[in-house]
Tab-separated table of C-alpha atoms in Angstrom:
chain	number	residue	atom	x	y	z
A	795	UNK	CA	12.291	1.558	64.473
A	796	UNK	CA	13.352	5.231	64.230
A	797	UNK	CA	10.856	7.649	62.149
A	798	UNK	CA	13.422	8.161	59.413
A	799	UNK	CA	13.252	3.816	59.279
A	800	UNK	CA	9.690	3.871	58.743
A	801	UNK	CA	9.536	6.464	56.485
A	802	UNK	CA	12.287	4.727	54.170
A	803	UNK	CA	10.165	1.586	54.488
A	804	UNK	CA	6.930	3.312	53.792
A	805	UNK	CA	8.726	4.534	50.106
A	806	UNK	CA	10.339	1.613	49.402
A	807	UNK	CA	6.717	-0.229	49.858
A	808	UNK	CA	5.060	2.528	47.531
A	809	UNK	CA	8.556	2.036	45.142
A	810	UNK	CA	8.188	-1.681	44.690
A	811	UNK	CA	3.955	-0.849	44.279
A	812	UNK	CA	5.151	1.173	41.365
A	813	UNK	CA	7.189	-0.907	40.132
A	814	UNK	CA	4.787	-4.213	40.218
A	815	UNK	CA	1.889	-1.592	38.522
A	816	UNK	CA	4.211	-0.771	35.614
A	817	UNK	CA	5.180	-4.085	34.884
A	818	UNK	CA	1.499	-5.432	34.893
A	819	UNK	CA	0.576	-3.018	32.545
A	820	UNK	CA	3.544	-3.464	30.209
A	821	UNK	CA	2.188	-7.247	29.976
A	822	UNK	CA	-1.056	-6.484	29.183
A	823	UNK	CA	-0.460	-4.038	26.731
A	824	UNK	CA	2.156	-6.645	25.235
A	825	UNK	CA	-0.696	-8.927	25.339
A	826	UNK	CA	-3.747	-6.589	24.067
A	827	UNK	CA	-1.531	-4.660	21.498
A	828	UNK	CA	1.267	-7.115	20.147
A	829	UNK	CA	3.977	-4.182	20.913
A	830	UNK	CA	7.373	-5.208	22.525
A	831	UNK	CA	8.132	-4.721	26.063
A	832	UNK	CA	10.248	-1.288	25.036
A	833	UNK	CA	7.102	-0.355	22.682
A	834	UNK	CA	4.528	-1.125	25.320
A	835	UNK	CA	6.745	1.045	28.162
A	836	UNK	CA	7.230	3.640	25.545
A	837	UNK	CA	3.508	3.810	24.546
A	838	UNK	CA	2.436	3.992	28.001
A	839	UNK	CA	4.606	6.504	28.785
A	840	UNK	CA	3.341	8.942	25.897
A	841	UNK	CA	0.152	8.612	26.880
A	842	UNK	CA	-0.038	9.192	30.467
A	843	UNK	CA	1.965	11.993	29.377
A	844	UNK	CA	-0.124	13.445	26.668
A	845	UNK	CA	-3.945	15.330	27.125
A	846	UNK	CA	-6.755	12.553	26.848
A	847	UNK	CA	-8.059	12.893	23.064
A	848	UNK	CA	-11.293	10.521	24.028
A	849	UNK	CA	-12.043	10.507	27.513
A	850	UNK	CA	-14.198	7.576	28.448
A	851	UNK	CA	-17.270	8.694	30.925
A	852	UNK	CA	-17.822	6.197	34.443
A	853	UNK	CA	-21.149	5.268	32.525
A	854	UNK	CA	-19.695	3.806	29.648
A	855	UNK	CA	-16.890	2.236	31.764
A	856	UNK	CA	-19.635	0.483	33.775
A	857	UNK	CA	-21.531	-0.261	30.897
A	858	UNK	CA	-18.523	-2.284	29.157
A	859	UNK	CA	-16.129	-3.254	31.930
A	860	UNK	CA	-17.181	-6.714	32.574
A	861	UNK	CA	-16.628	-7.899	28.987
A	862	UNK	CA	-13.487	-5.683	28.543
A	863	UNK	CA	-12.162	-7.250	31.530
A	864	UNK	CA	-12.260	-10.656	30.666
A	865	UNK	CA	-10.641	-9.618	27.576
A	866	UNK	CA	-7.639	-8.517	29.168
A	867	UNK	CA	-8.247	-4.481	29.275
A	868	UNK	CA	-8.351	-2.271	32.089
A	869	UNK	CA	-9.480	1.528	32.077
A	870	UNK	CA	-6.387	3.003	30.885
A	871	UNK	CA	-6.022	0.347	27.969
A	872	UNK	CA	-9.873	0.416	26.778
A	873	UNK	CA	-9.521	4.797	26.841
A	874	UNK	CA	-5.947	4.146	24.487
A	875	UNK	CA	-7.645	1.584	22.424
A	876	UNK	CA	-10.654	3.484	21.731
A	877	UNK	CA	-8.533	6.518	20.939
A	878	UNK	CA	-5.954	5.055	18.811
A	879	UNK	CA	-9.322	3.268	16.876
A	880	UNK	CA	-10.700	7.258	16.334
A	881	UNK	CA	-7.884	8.103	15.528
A	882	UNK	CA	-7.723	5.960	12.034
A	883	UNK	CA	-11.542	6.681	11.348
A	884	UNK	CA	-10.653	10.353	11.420
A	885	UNK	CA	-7.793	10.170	9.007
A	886	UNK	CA	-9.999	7.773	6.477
A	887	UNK	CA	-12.717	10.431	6.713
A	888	UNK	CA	-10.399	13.229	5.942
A	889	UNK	CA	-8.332	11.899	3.496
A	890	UNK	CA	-7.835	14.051	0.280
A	891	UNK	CA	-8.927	12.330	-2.782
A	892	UNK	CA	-5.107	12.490	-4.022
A	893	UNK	CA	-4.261	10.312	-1.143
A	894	UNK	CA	-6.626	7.855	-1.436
A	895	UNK	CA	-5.403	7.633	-5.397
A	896	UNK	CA	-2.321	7.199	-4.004
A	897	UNK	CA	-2.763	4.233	-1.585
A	898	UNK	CA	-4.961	2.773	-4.109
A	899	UNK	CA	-2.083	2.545	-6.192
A	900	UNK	CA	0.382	1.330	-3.535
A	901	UNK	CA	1.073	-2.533	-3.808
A	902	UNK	CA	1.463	-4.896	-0.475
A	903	UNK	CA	1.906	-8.537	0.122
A	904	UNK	CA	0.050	-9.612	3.089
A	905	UNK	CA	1.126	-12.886	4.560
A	906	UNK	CA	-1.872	-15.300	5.269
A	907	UNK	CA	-1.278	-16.337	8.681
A	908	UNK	CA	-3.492	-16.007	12.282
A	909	UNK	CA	-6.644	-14.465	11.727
A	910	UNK	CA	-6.072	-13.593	8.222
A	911	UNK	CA	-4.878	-16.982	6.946
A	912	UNK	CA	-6.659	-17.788	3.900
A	913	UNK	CA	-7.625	-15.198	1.142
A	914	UNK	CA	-11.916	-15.205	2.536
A	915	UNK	CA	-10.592	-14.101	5.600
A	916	UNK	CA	-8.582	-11.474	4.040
A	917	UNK	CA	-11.285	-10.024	1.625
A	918	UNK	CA	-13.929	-10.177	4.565
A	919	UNK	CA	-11.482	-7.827	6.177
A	920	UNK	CA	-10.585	-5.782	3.749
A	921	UNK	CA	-14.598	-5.814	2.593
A	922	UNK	CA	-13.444	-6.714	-1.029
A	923	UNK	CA	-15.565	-8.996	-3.190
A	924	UNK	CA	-12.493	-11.456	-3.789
A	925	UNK	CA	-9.031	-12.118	-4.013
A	926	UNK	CA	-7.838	-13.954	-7.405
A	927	UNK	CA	-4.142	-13.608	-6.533
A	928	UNK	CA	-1.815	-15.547	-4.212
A	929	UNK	CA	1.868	-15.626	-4.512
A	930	UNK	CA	4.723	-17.901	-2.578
A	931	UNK	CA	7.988	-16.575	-0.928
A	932	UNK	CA	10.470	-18.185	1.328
A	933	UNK	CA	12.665	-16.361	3.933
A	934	UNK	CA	16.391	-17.010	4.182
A	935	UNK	CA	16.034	-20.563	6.548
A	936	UNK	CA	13.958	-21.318	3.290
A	937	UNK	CA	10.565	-21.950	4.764
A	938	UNK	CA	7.949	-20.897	2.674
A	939	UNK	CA	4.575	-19.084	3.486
A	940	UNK	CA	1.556	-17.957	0.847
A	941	UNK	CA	1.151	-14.071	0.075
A	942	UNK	CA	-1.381	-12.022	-1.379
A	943	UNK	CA	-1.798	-8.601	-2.876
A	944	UNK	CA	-3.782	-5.753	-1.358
A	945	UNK	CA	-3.435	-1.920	-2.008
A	946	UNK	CA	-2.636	0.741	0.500
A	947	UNK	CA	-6.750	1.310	1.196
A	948	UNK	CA	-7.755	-2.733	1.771
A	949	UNK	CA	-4.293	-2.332	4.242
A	950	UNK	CA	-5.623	0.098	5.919
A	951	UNK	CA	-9.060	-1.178	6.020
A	952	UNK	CA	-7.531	-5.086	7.411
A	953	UNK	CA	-5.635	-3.107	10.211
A	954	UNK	CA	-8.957	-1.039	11.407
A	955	UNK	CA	-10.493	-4.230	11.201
A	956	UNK	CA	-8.183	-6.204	13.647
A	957	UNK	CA	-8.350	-3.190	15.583
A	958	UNK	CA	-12.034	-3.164	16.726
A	959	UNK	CA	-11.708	-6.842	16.678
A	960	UNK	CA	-12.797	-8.272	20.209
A	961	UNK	CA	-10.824	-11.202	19.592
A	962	UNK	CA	-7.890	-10.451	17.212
A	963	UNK	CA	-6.837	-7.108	18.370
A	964	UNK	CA	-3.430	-7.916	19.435
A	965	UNK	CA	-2.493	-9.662	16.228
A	966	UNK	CA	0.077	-7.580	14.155
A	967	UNK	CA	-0.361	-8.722	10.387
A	968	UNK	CA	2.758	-8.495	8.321
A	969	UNK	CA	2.754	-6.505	4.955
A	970	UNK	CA	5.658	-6.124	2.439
A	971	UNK	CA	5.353	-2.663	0.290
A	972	UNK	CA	5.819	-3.539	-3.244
A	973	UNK	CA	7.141	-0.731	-5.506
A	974	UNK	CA	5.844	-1.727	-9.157
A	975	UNK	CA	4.504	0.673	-12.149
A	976	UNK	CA	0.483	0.326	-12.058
A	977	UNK	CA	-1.397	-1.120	-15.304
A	978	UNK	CA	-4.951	-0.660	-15.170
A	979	UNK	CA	-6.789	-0.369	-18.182
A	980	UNK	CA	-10.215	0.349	-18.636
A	981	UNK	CA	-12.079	-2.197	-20.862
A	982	UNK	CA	-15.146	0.226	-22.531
A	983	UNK	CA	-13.198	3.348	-22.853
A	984	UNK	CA	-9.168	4.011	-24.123
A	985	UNK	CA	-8.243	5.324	-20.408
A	986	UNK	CA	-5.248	5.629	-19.406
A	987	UNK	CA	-3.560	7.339	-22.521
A	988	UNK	CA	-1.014	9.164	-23.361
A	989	UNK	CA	-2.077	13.042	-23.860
A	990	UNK	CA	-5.423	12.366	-23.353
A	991	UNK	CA	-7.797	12.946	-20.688
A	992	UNK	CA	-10.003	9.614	-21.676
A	993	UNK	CA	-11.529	9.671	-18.846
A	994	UNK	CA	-14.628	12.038	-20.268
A	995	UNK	CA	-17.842	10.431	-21.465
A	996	UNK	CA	-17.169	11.260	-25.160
A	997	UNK	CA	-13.995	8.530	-24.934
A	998	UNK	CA	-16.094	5.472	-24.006
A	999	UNK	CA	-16.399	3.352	-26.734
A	1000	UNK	CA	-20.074	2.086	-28.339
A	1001	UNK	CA	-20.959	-1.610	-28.010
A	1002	UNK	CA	-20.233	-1.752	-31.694
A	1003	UNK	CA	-16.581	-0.633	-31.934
A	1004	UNK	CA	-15.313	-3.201	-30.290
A	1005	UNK	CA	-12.665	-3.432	-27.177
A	1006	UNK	CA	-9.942	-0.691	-26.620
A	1007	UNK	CA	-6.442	-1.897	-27.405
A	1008	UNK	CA	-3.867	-3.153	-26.052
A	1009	UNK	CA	-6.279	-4.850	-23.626
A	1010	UNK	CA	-4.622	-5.434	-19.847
A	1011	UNK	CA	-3.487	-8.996	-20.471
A	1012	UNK	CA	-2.571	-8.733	-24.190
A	1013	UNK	CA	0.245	-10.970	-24.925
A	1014	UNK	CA	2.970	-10.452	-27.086
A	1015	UNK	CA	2.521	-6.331	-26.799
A	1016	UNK	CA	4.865	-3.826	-28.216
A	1017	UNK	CA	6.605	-1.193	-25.244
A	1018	UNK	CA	7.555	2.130	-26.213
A	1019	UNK	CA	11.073	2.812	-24.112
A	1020	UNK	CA	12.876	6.389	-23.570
A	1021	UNK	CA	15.921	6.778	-20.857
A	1022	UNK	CA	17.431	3.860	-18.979
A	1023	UNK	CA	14.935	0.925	-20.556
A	1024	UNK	CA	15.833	1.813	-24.078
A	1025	UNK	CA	19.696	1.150	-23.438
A	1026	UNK	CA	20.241	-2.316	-24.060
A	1027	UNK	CA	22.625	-2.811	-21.158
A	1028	UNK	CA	19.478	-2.047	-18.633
A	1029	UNK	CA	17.136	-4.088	-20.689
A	1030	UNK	CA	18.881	-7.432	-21.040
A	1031	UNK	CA	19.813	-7.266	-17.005
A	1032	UNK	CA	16.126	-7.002	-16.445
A	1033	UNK	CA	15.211	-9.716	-19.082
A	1034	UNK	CA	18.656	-11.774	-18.900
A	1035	UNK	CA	18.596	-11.505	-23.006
A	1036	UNK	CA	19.609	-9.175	-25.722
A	1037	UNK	CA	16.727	-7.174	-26.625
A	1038	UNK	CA	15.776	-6.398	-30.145
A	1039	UNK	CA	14.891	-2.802	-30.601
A	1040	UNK	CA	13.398	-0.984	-33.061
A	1041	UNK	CA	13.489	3.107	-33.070
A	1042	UNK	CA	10.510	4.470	-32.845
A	1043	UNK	CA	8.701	8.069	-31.879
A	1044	UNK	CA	5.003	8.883	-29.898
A	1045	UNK	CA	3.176	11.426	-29.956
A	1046	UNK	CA	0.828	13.009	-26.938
A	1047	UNK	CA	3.894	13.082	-24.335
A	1048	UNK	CA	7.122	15.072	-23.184
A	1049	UNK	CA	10.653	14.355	-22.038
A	1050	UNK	CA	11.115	16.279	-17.982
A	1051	UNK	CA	13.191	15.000	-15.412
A	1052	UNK	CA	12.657	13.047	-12.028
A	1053	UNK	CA	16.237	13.092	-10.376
A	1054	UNK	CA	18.836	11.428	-12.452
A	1055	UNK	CA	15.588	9.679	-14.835
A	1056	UNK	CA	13.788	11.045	-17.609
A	1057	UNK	CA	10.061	11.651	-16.575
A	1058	UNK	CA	7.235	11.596	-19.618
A	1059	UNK	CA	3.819	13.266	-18.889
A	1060	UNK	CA	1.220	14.812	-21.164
A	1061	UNK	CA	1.709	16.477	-23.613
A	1062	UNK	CA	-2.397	17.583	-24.815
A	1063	UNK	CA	-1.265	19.153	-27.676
A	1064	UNK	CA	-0.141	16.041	-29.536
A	1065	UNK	CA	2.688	18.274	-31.469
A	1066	UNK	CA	5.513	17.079	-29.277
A	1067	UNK	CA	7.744	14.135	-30.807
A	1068	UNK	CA	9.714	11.400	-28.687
A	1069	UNK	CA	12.320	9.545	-30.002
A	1070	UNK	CA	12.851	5.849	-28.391
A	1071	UNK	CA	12.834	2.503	-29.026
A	1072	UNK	CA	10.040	-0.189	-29.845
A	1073	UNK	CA	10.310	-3.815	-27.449
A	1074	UNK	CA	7.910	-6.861	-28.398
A	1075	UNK	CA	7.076	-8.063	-24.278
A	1076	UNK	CA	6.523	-11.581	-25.411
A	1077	UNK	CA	4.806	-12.703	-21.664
A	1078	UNK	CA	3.785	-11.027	-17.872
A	1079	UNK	CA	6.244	-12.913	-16.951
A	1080	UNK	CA	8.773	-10.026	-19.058
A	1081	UNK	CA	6.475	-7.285	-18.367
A	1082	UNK	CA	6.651	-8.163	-14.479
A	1083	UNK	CA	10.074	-6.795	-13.828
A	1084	UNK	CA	9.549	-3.859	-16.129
A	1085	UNK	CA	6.818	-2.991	-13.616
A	1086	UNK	CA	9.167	-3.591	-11.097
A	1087	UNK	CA	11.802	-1.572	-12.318
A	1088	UNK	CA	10.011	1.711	-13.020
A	1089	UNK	CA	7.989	1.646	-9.604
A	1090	UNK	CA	5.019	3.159	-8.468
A	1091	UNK	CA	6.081	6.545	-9.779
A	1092	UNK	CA	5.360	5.310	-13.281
A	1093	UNK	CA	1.806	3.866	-14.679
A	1094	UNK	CA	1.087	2.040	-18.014
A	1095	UNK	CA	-0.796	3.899	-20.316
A	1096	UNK	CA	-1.969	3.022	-23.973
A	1097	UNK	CA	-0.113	4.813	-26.880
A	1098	UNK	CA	0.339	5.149	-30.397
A	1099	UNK	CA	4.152	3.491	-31.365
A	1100	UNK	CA	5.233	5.150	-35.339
A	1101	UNK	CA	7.551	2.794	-36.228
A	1102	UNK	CA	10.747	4.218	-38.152
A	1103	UNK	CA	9.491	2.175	-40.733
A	1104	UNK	CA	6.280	3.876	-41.079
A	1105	UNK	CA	3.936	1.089	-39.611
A	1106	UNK	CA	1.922	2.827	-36.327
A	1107	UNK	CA	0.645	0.547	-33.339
A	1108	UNK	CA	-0.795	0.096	-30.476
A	1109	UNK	CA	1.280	-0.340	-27.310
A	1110	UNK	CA	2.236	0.764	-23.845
A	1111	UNK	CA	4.752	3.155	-22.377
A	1112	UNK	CA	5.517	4.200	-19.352
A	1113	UNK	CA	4.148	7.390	-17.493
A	1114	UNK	CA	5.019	9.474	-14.573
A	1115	UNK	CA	2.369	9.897	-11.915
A	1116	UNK	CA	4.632	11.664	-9.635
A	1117	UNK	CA	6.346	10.748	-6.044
A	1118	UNK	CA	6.362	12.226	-2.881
């Protein structure tokens, strides 16, 4: 064999090495991190590429190789894995206190399955006290599968906790983002209302006065509408019936715009007038695709409802918190 023979051999040997290394590690990063073979390729490929965030000393290698091992992890898996997990500590530890409002108010359906596939497991993951609420959905073959509701902060606290899991790691959970207006009202002080900042001490309630109103699950409860929800064309889509309206004006808010939609915020002062329409919600079941309809960018807040009649009550409108 010439010298130019051998040395072709001796590359095509180190070629096919390469080759056999790559795929090995594409399988056990499918296996360890539940990503597709493109996804595992790609993420191996960023990060032999990128500086080492977390560089993981011989020491501790030694120290936790034999149990790592048998899990499936080599060097290079146990340094991403350990990086990727700092990585979401260090974001919960610096979030802003406006982010963690929002993701408190963002609305997921987690689908009980694996690991998580009862609502105890899902609460002992999320480190909540307990979950009241499971719903049912079916996919398009029509096979059905149980759902329940977490926020954006329990998500994120389920997917750290799979994450340092030594025996789920690689299981991928599977969350649905819900979009629907948030209603929660306090039960010893008027919070949320409109054009007033009730969350101060002075606007809890005494033990004799009695509980705010509406209360969350009051049923029938009158809806103050402005902009799409008080045209009757919107309305009896959402509702599939003819609504009966009555006009009607608040106090403690004004009319802006979010894109093409009217927008109402504060208004402190309590001089500003809108002009709407008053809707009995005779159920949750109504009230559900209100929620639905005005999104996460809305909340329900309490408010005073003049009717054009001259009779005031106590009801809900909608309010903008904003969007990103």
């Amino acid at each position: 064999m010439s010298l130019i023979d051998e040395l072709e051999a001796m590359a095509n040997a180190v070629s096919l090495t390469e080759t056999e290394e790559i795929d090995n590690t594409i399988c056990r990063w499918q296996s360890l991190f539940g990503y597709s073979a493109p996804e595992a390729l790609d993420k191996i490929t960023v990060f032999r590429a990128s500086p080492r965030e977390l560089i993981i000393s011989d020491s501790h290698w030694e120290m936790v190789r034999d149990r790592k091992e048998q899990e499936g992890f080599d060097r290079e898996a146990y340094e991403y894995w350990c990086t990727t997990t700092a990585r979401k500590s260090y974001h919960s530890a610096t979030m802003t206190q406006k982010e963690k409002q929002r993701l408190q108010a963002a609305t997921f359906l987690l689908k009980l399955e694996g690991p998580l596939q009862n609502v105890d497991a899902v609460a002992g993951a999320a480190n909540m006290a307990s979950i009241q609420e499971t719903v049912m959905a079916s996919d398009s073959s029509g096979q059905s599968s149980s759902f329940c509701k977490v926020n954006g902060l329990e998500k994120i606290a389920i997917e750290t906790f799979l994450s340092e899991s030594n025996i789920h790691s690689a299981f991928r959970p599977t969350f649905i983002r819900i979009s629907v207006a948030r209603k929660e009202l306090s039960t010893n002080s008027i919070h949320p209302t409109l054009g007033v900042d009730s969350t101060m001490p002075q606007r809890r309630l005494s033990n004799d006065t009695g509980n705010p109103q509406p209360a969350q699950d009051e049923y029938p409860v009158w809806y103050f509408f402005y902009g799409t929800l008080a045209e009757s064309e919107t309305l009896a889509e959402l509702l599939g019936t003819e609504p009966a309206y009555h006009d009607a004006k608040i106090r403690g808010g004004v009319l802006g715009s979010w894109g093409d939609y009217k927008a109402l915020v504060d208004d402190p002062s309590g001089r500003n007038m809108v002009y709407g329409k008053a809707f009995l919600v005779m159920s949750e079941e109504d009230e559900e695709p209100l929620r639905l309809y005005e999104t996460e960018a809305y909340e329900i807040v309490r408010c005073r409802i003049e009717m054009e009649e001259g009779e005031v009550i106590d009801g809900f409108t909608f309010r903008w918190v904003g969007q990103d």
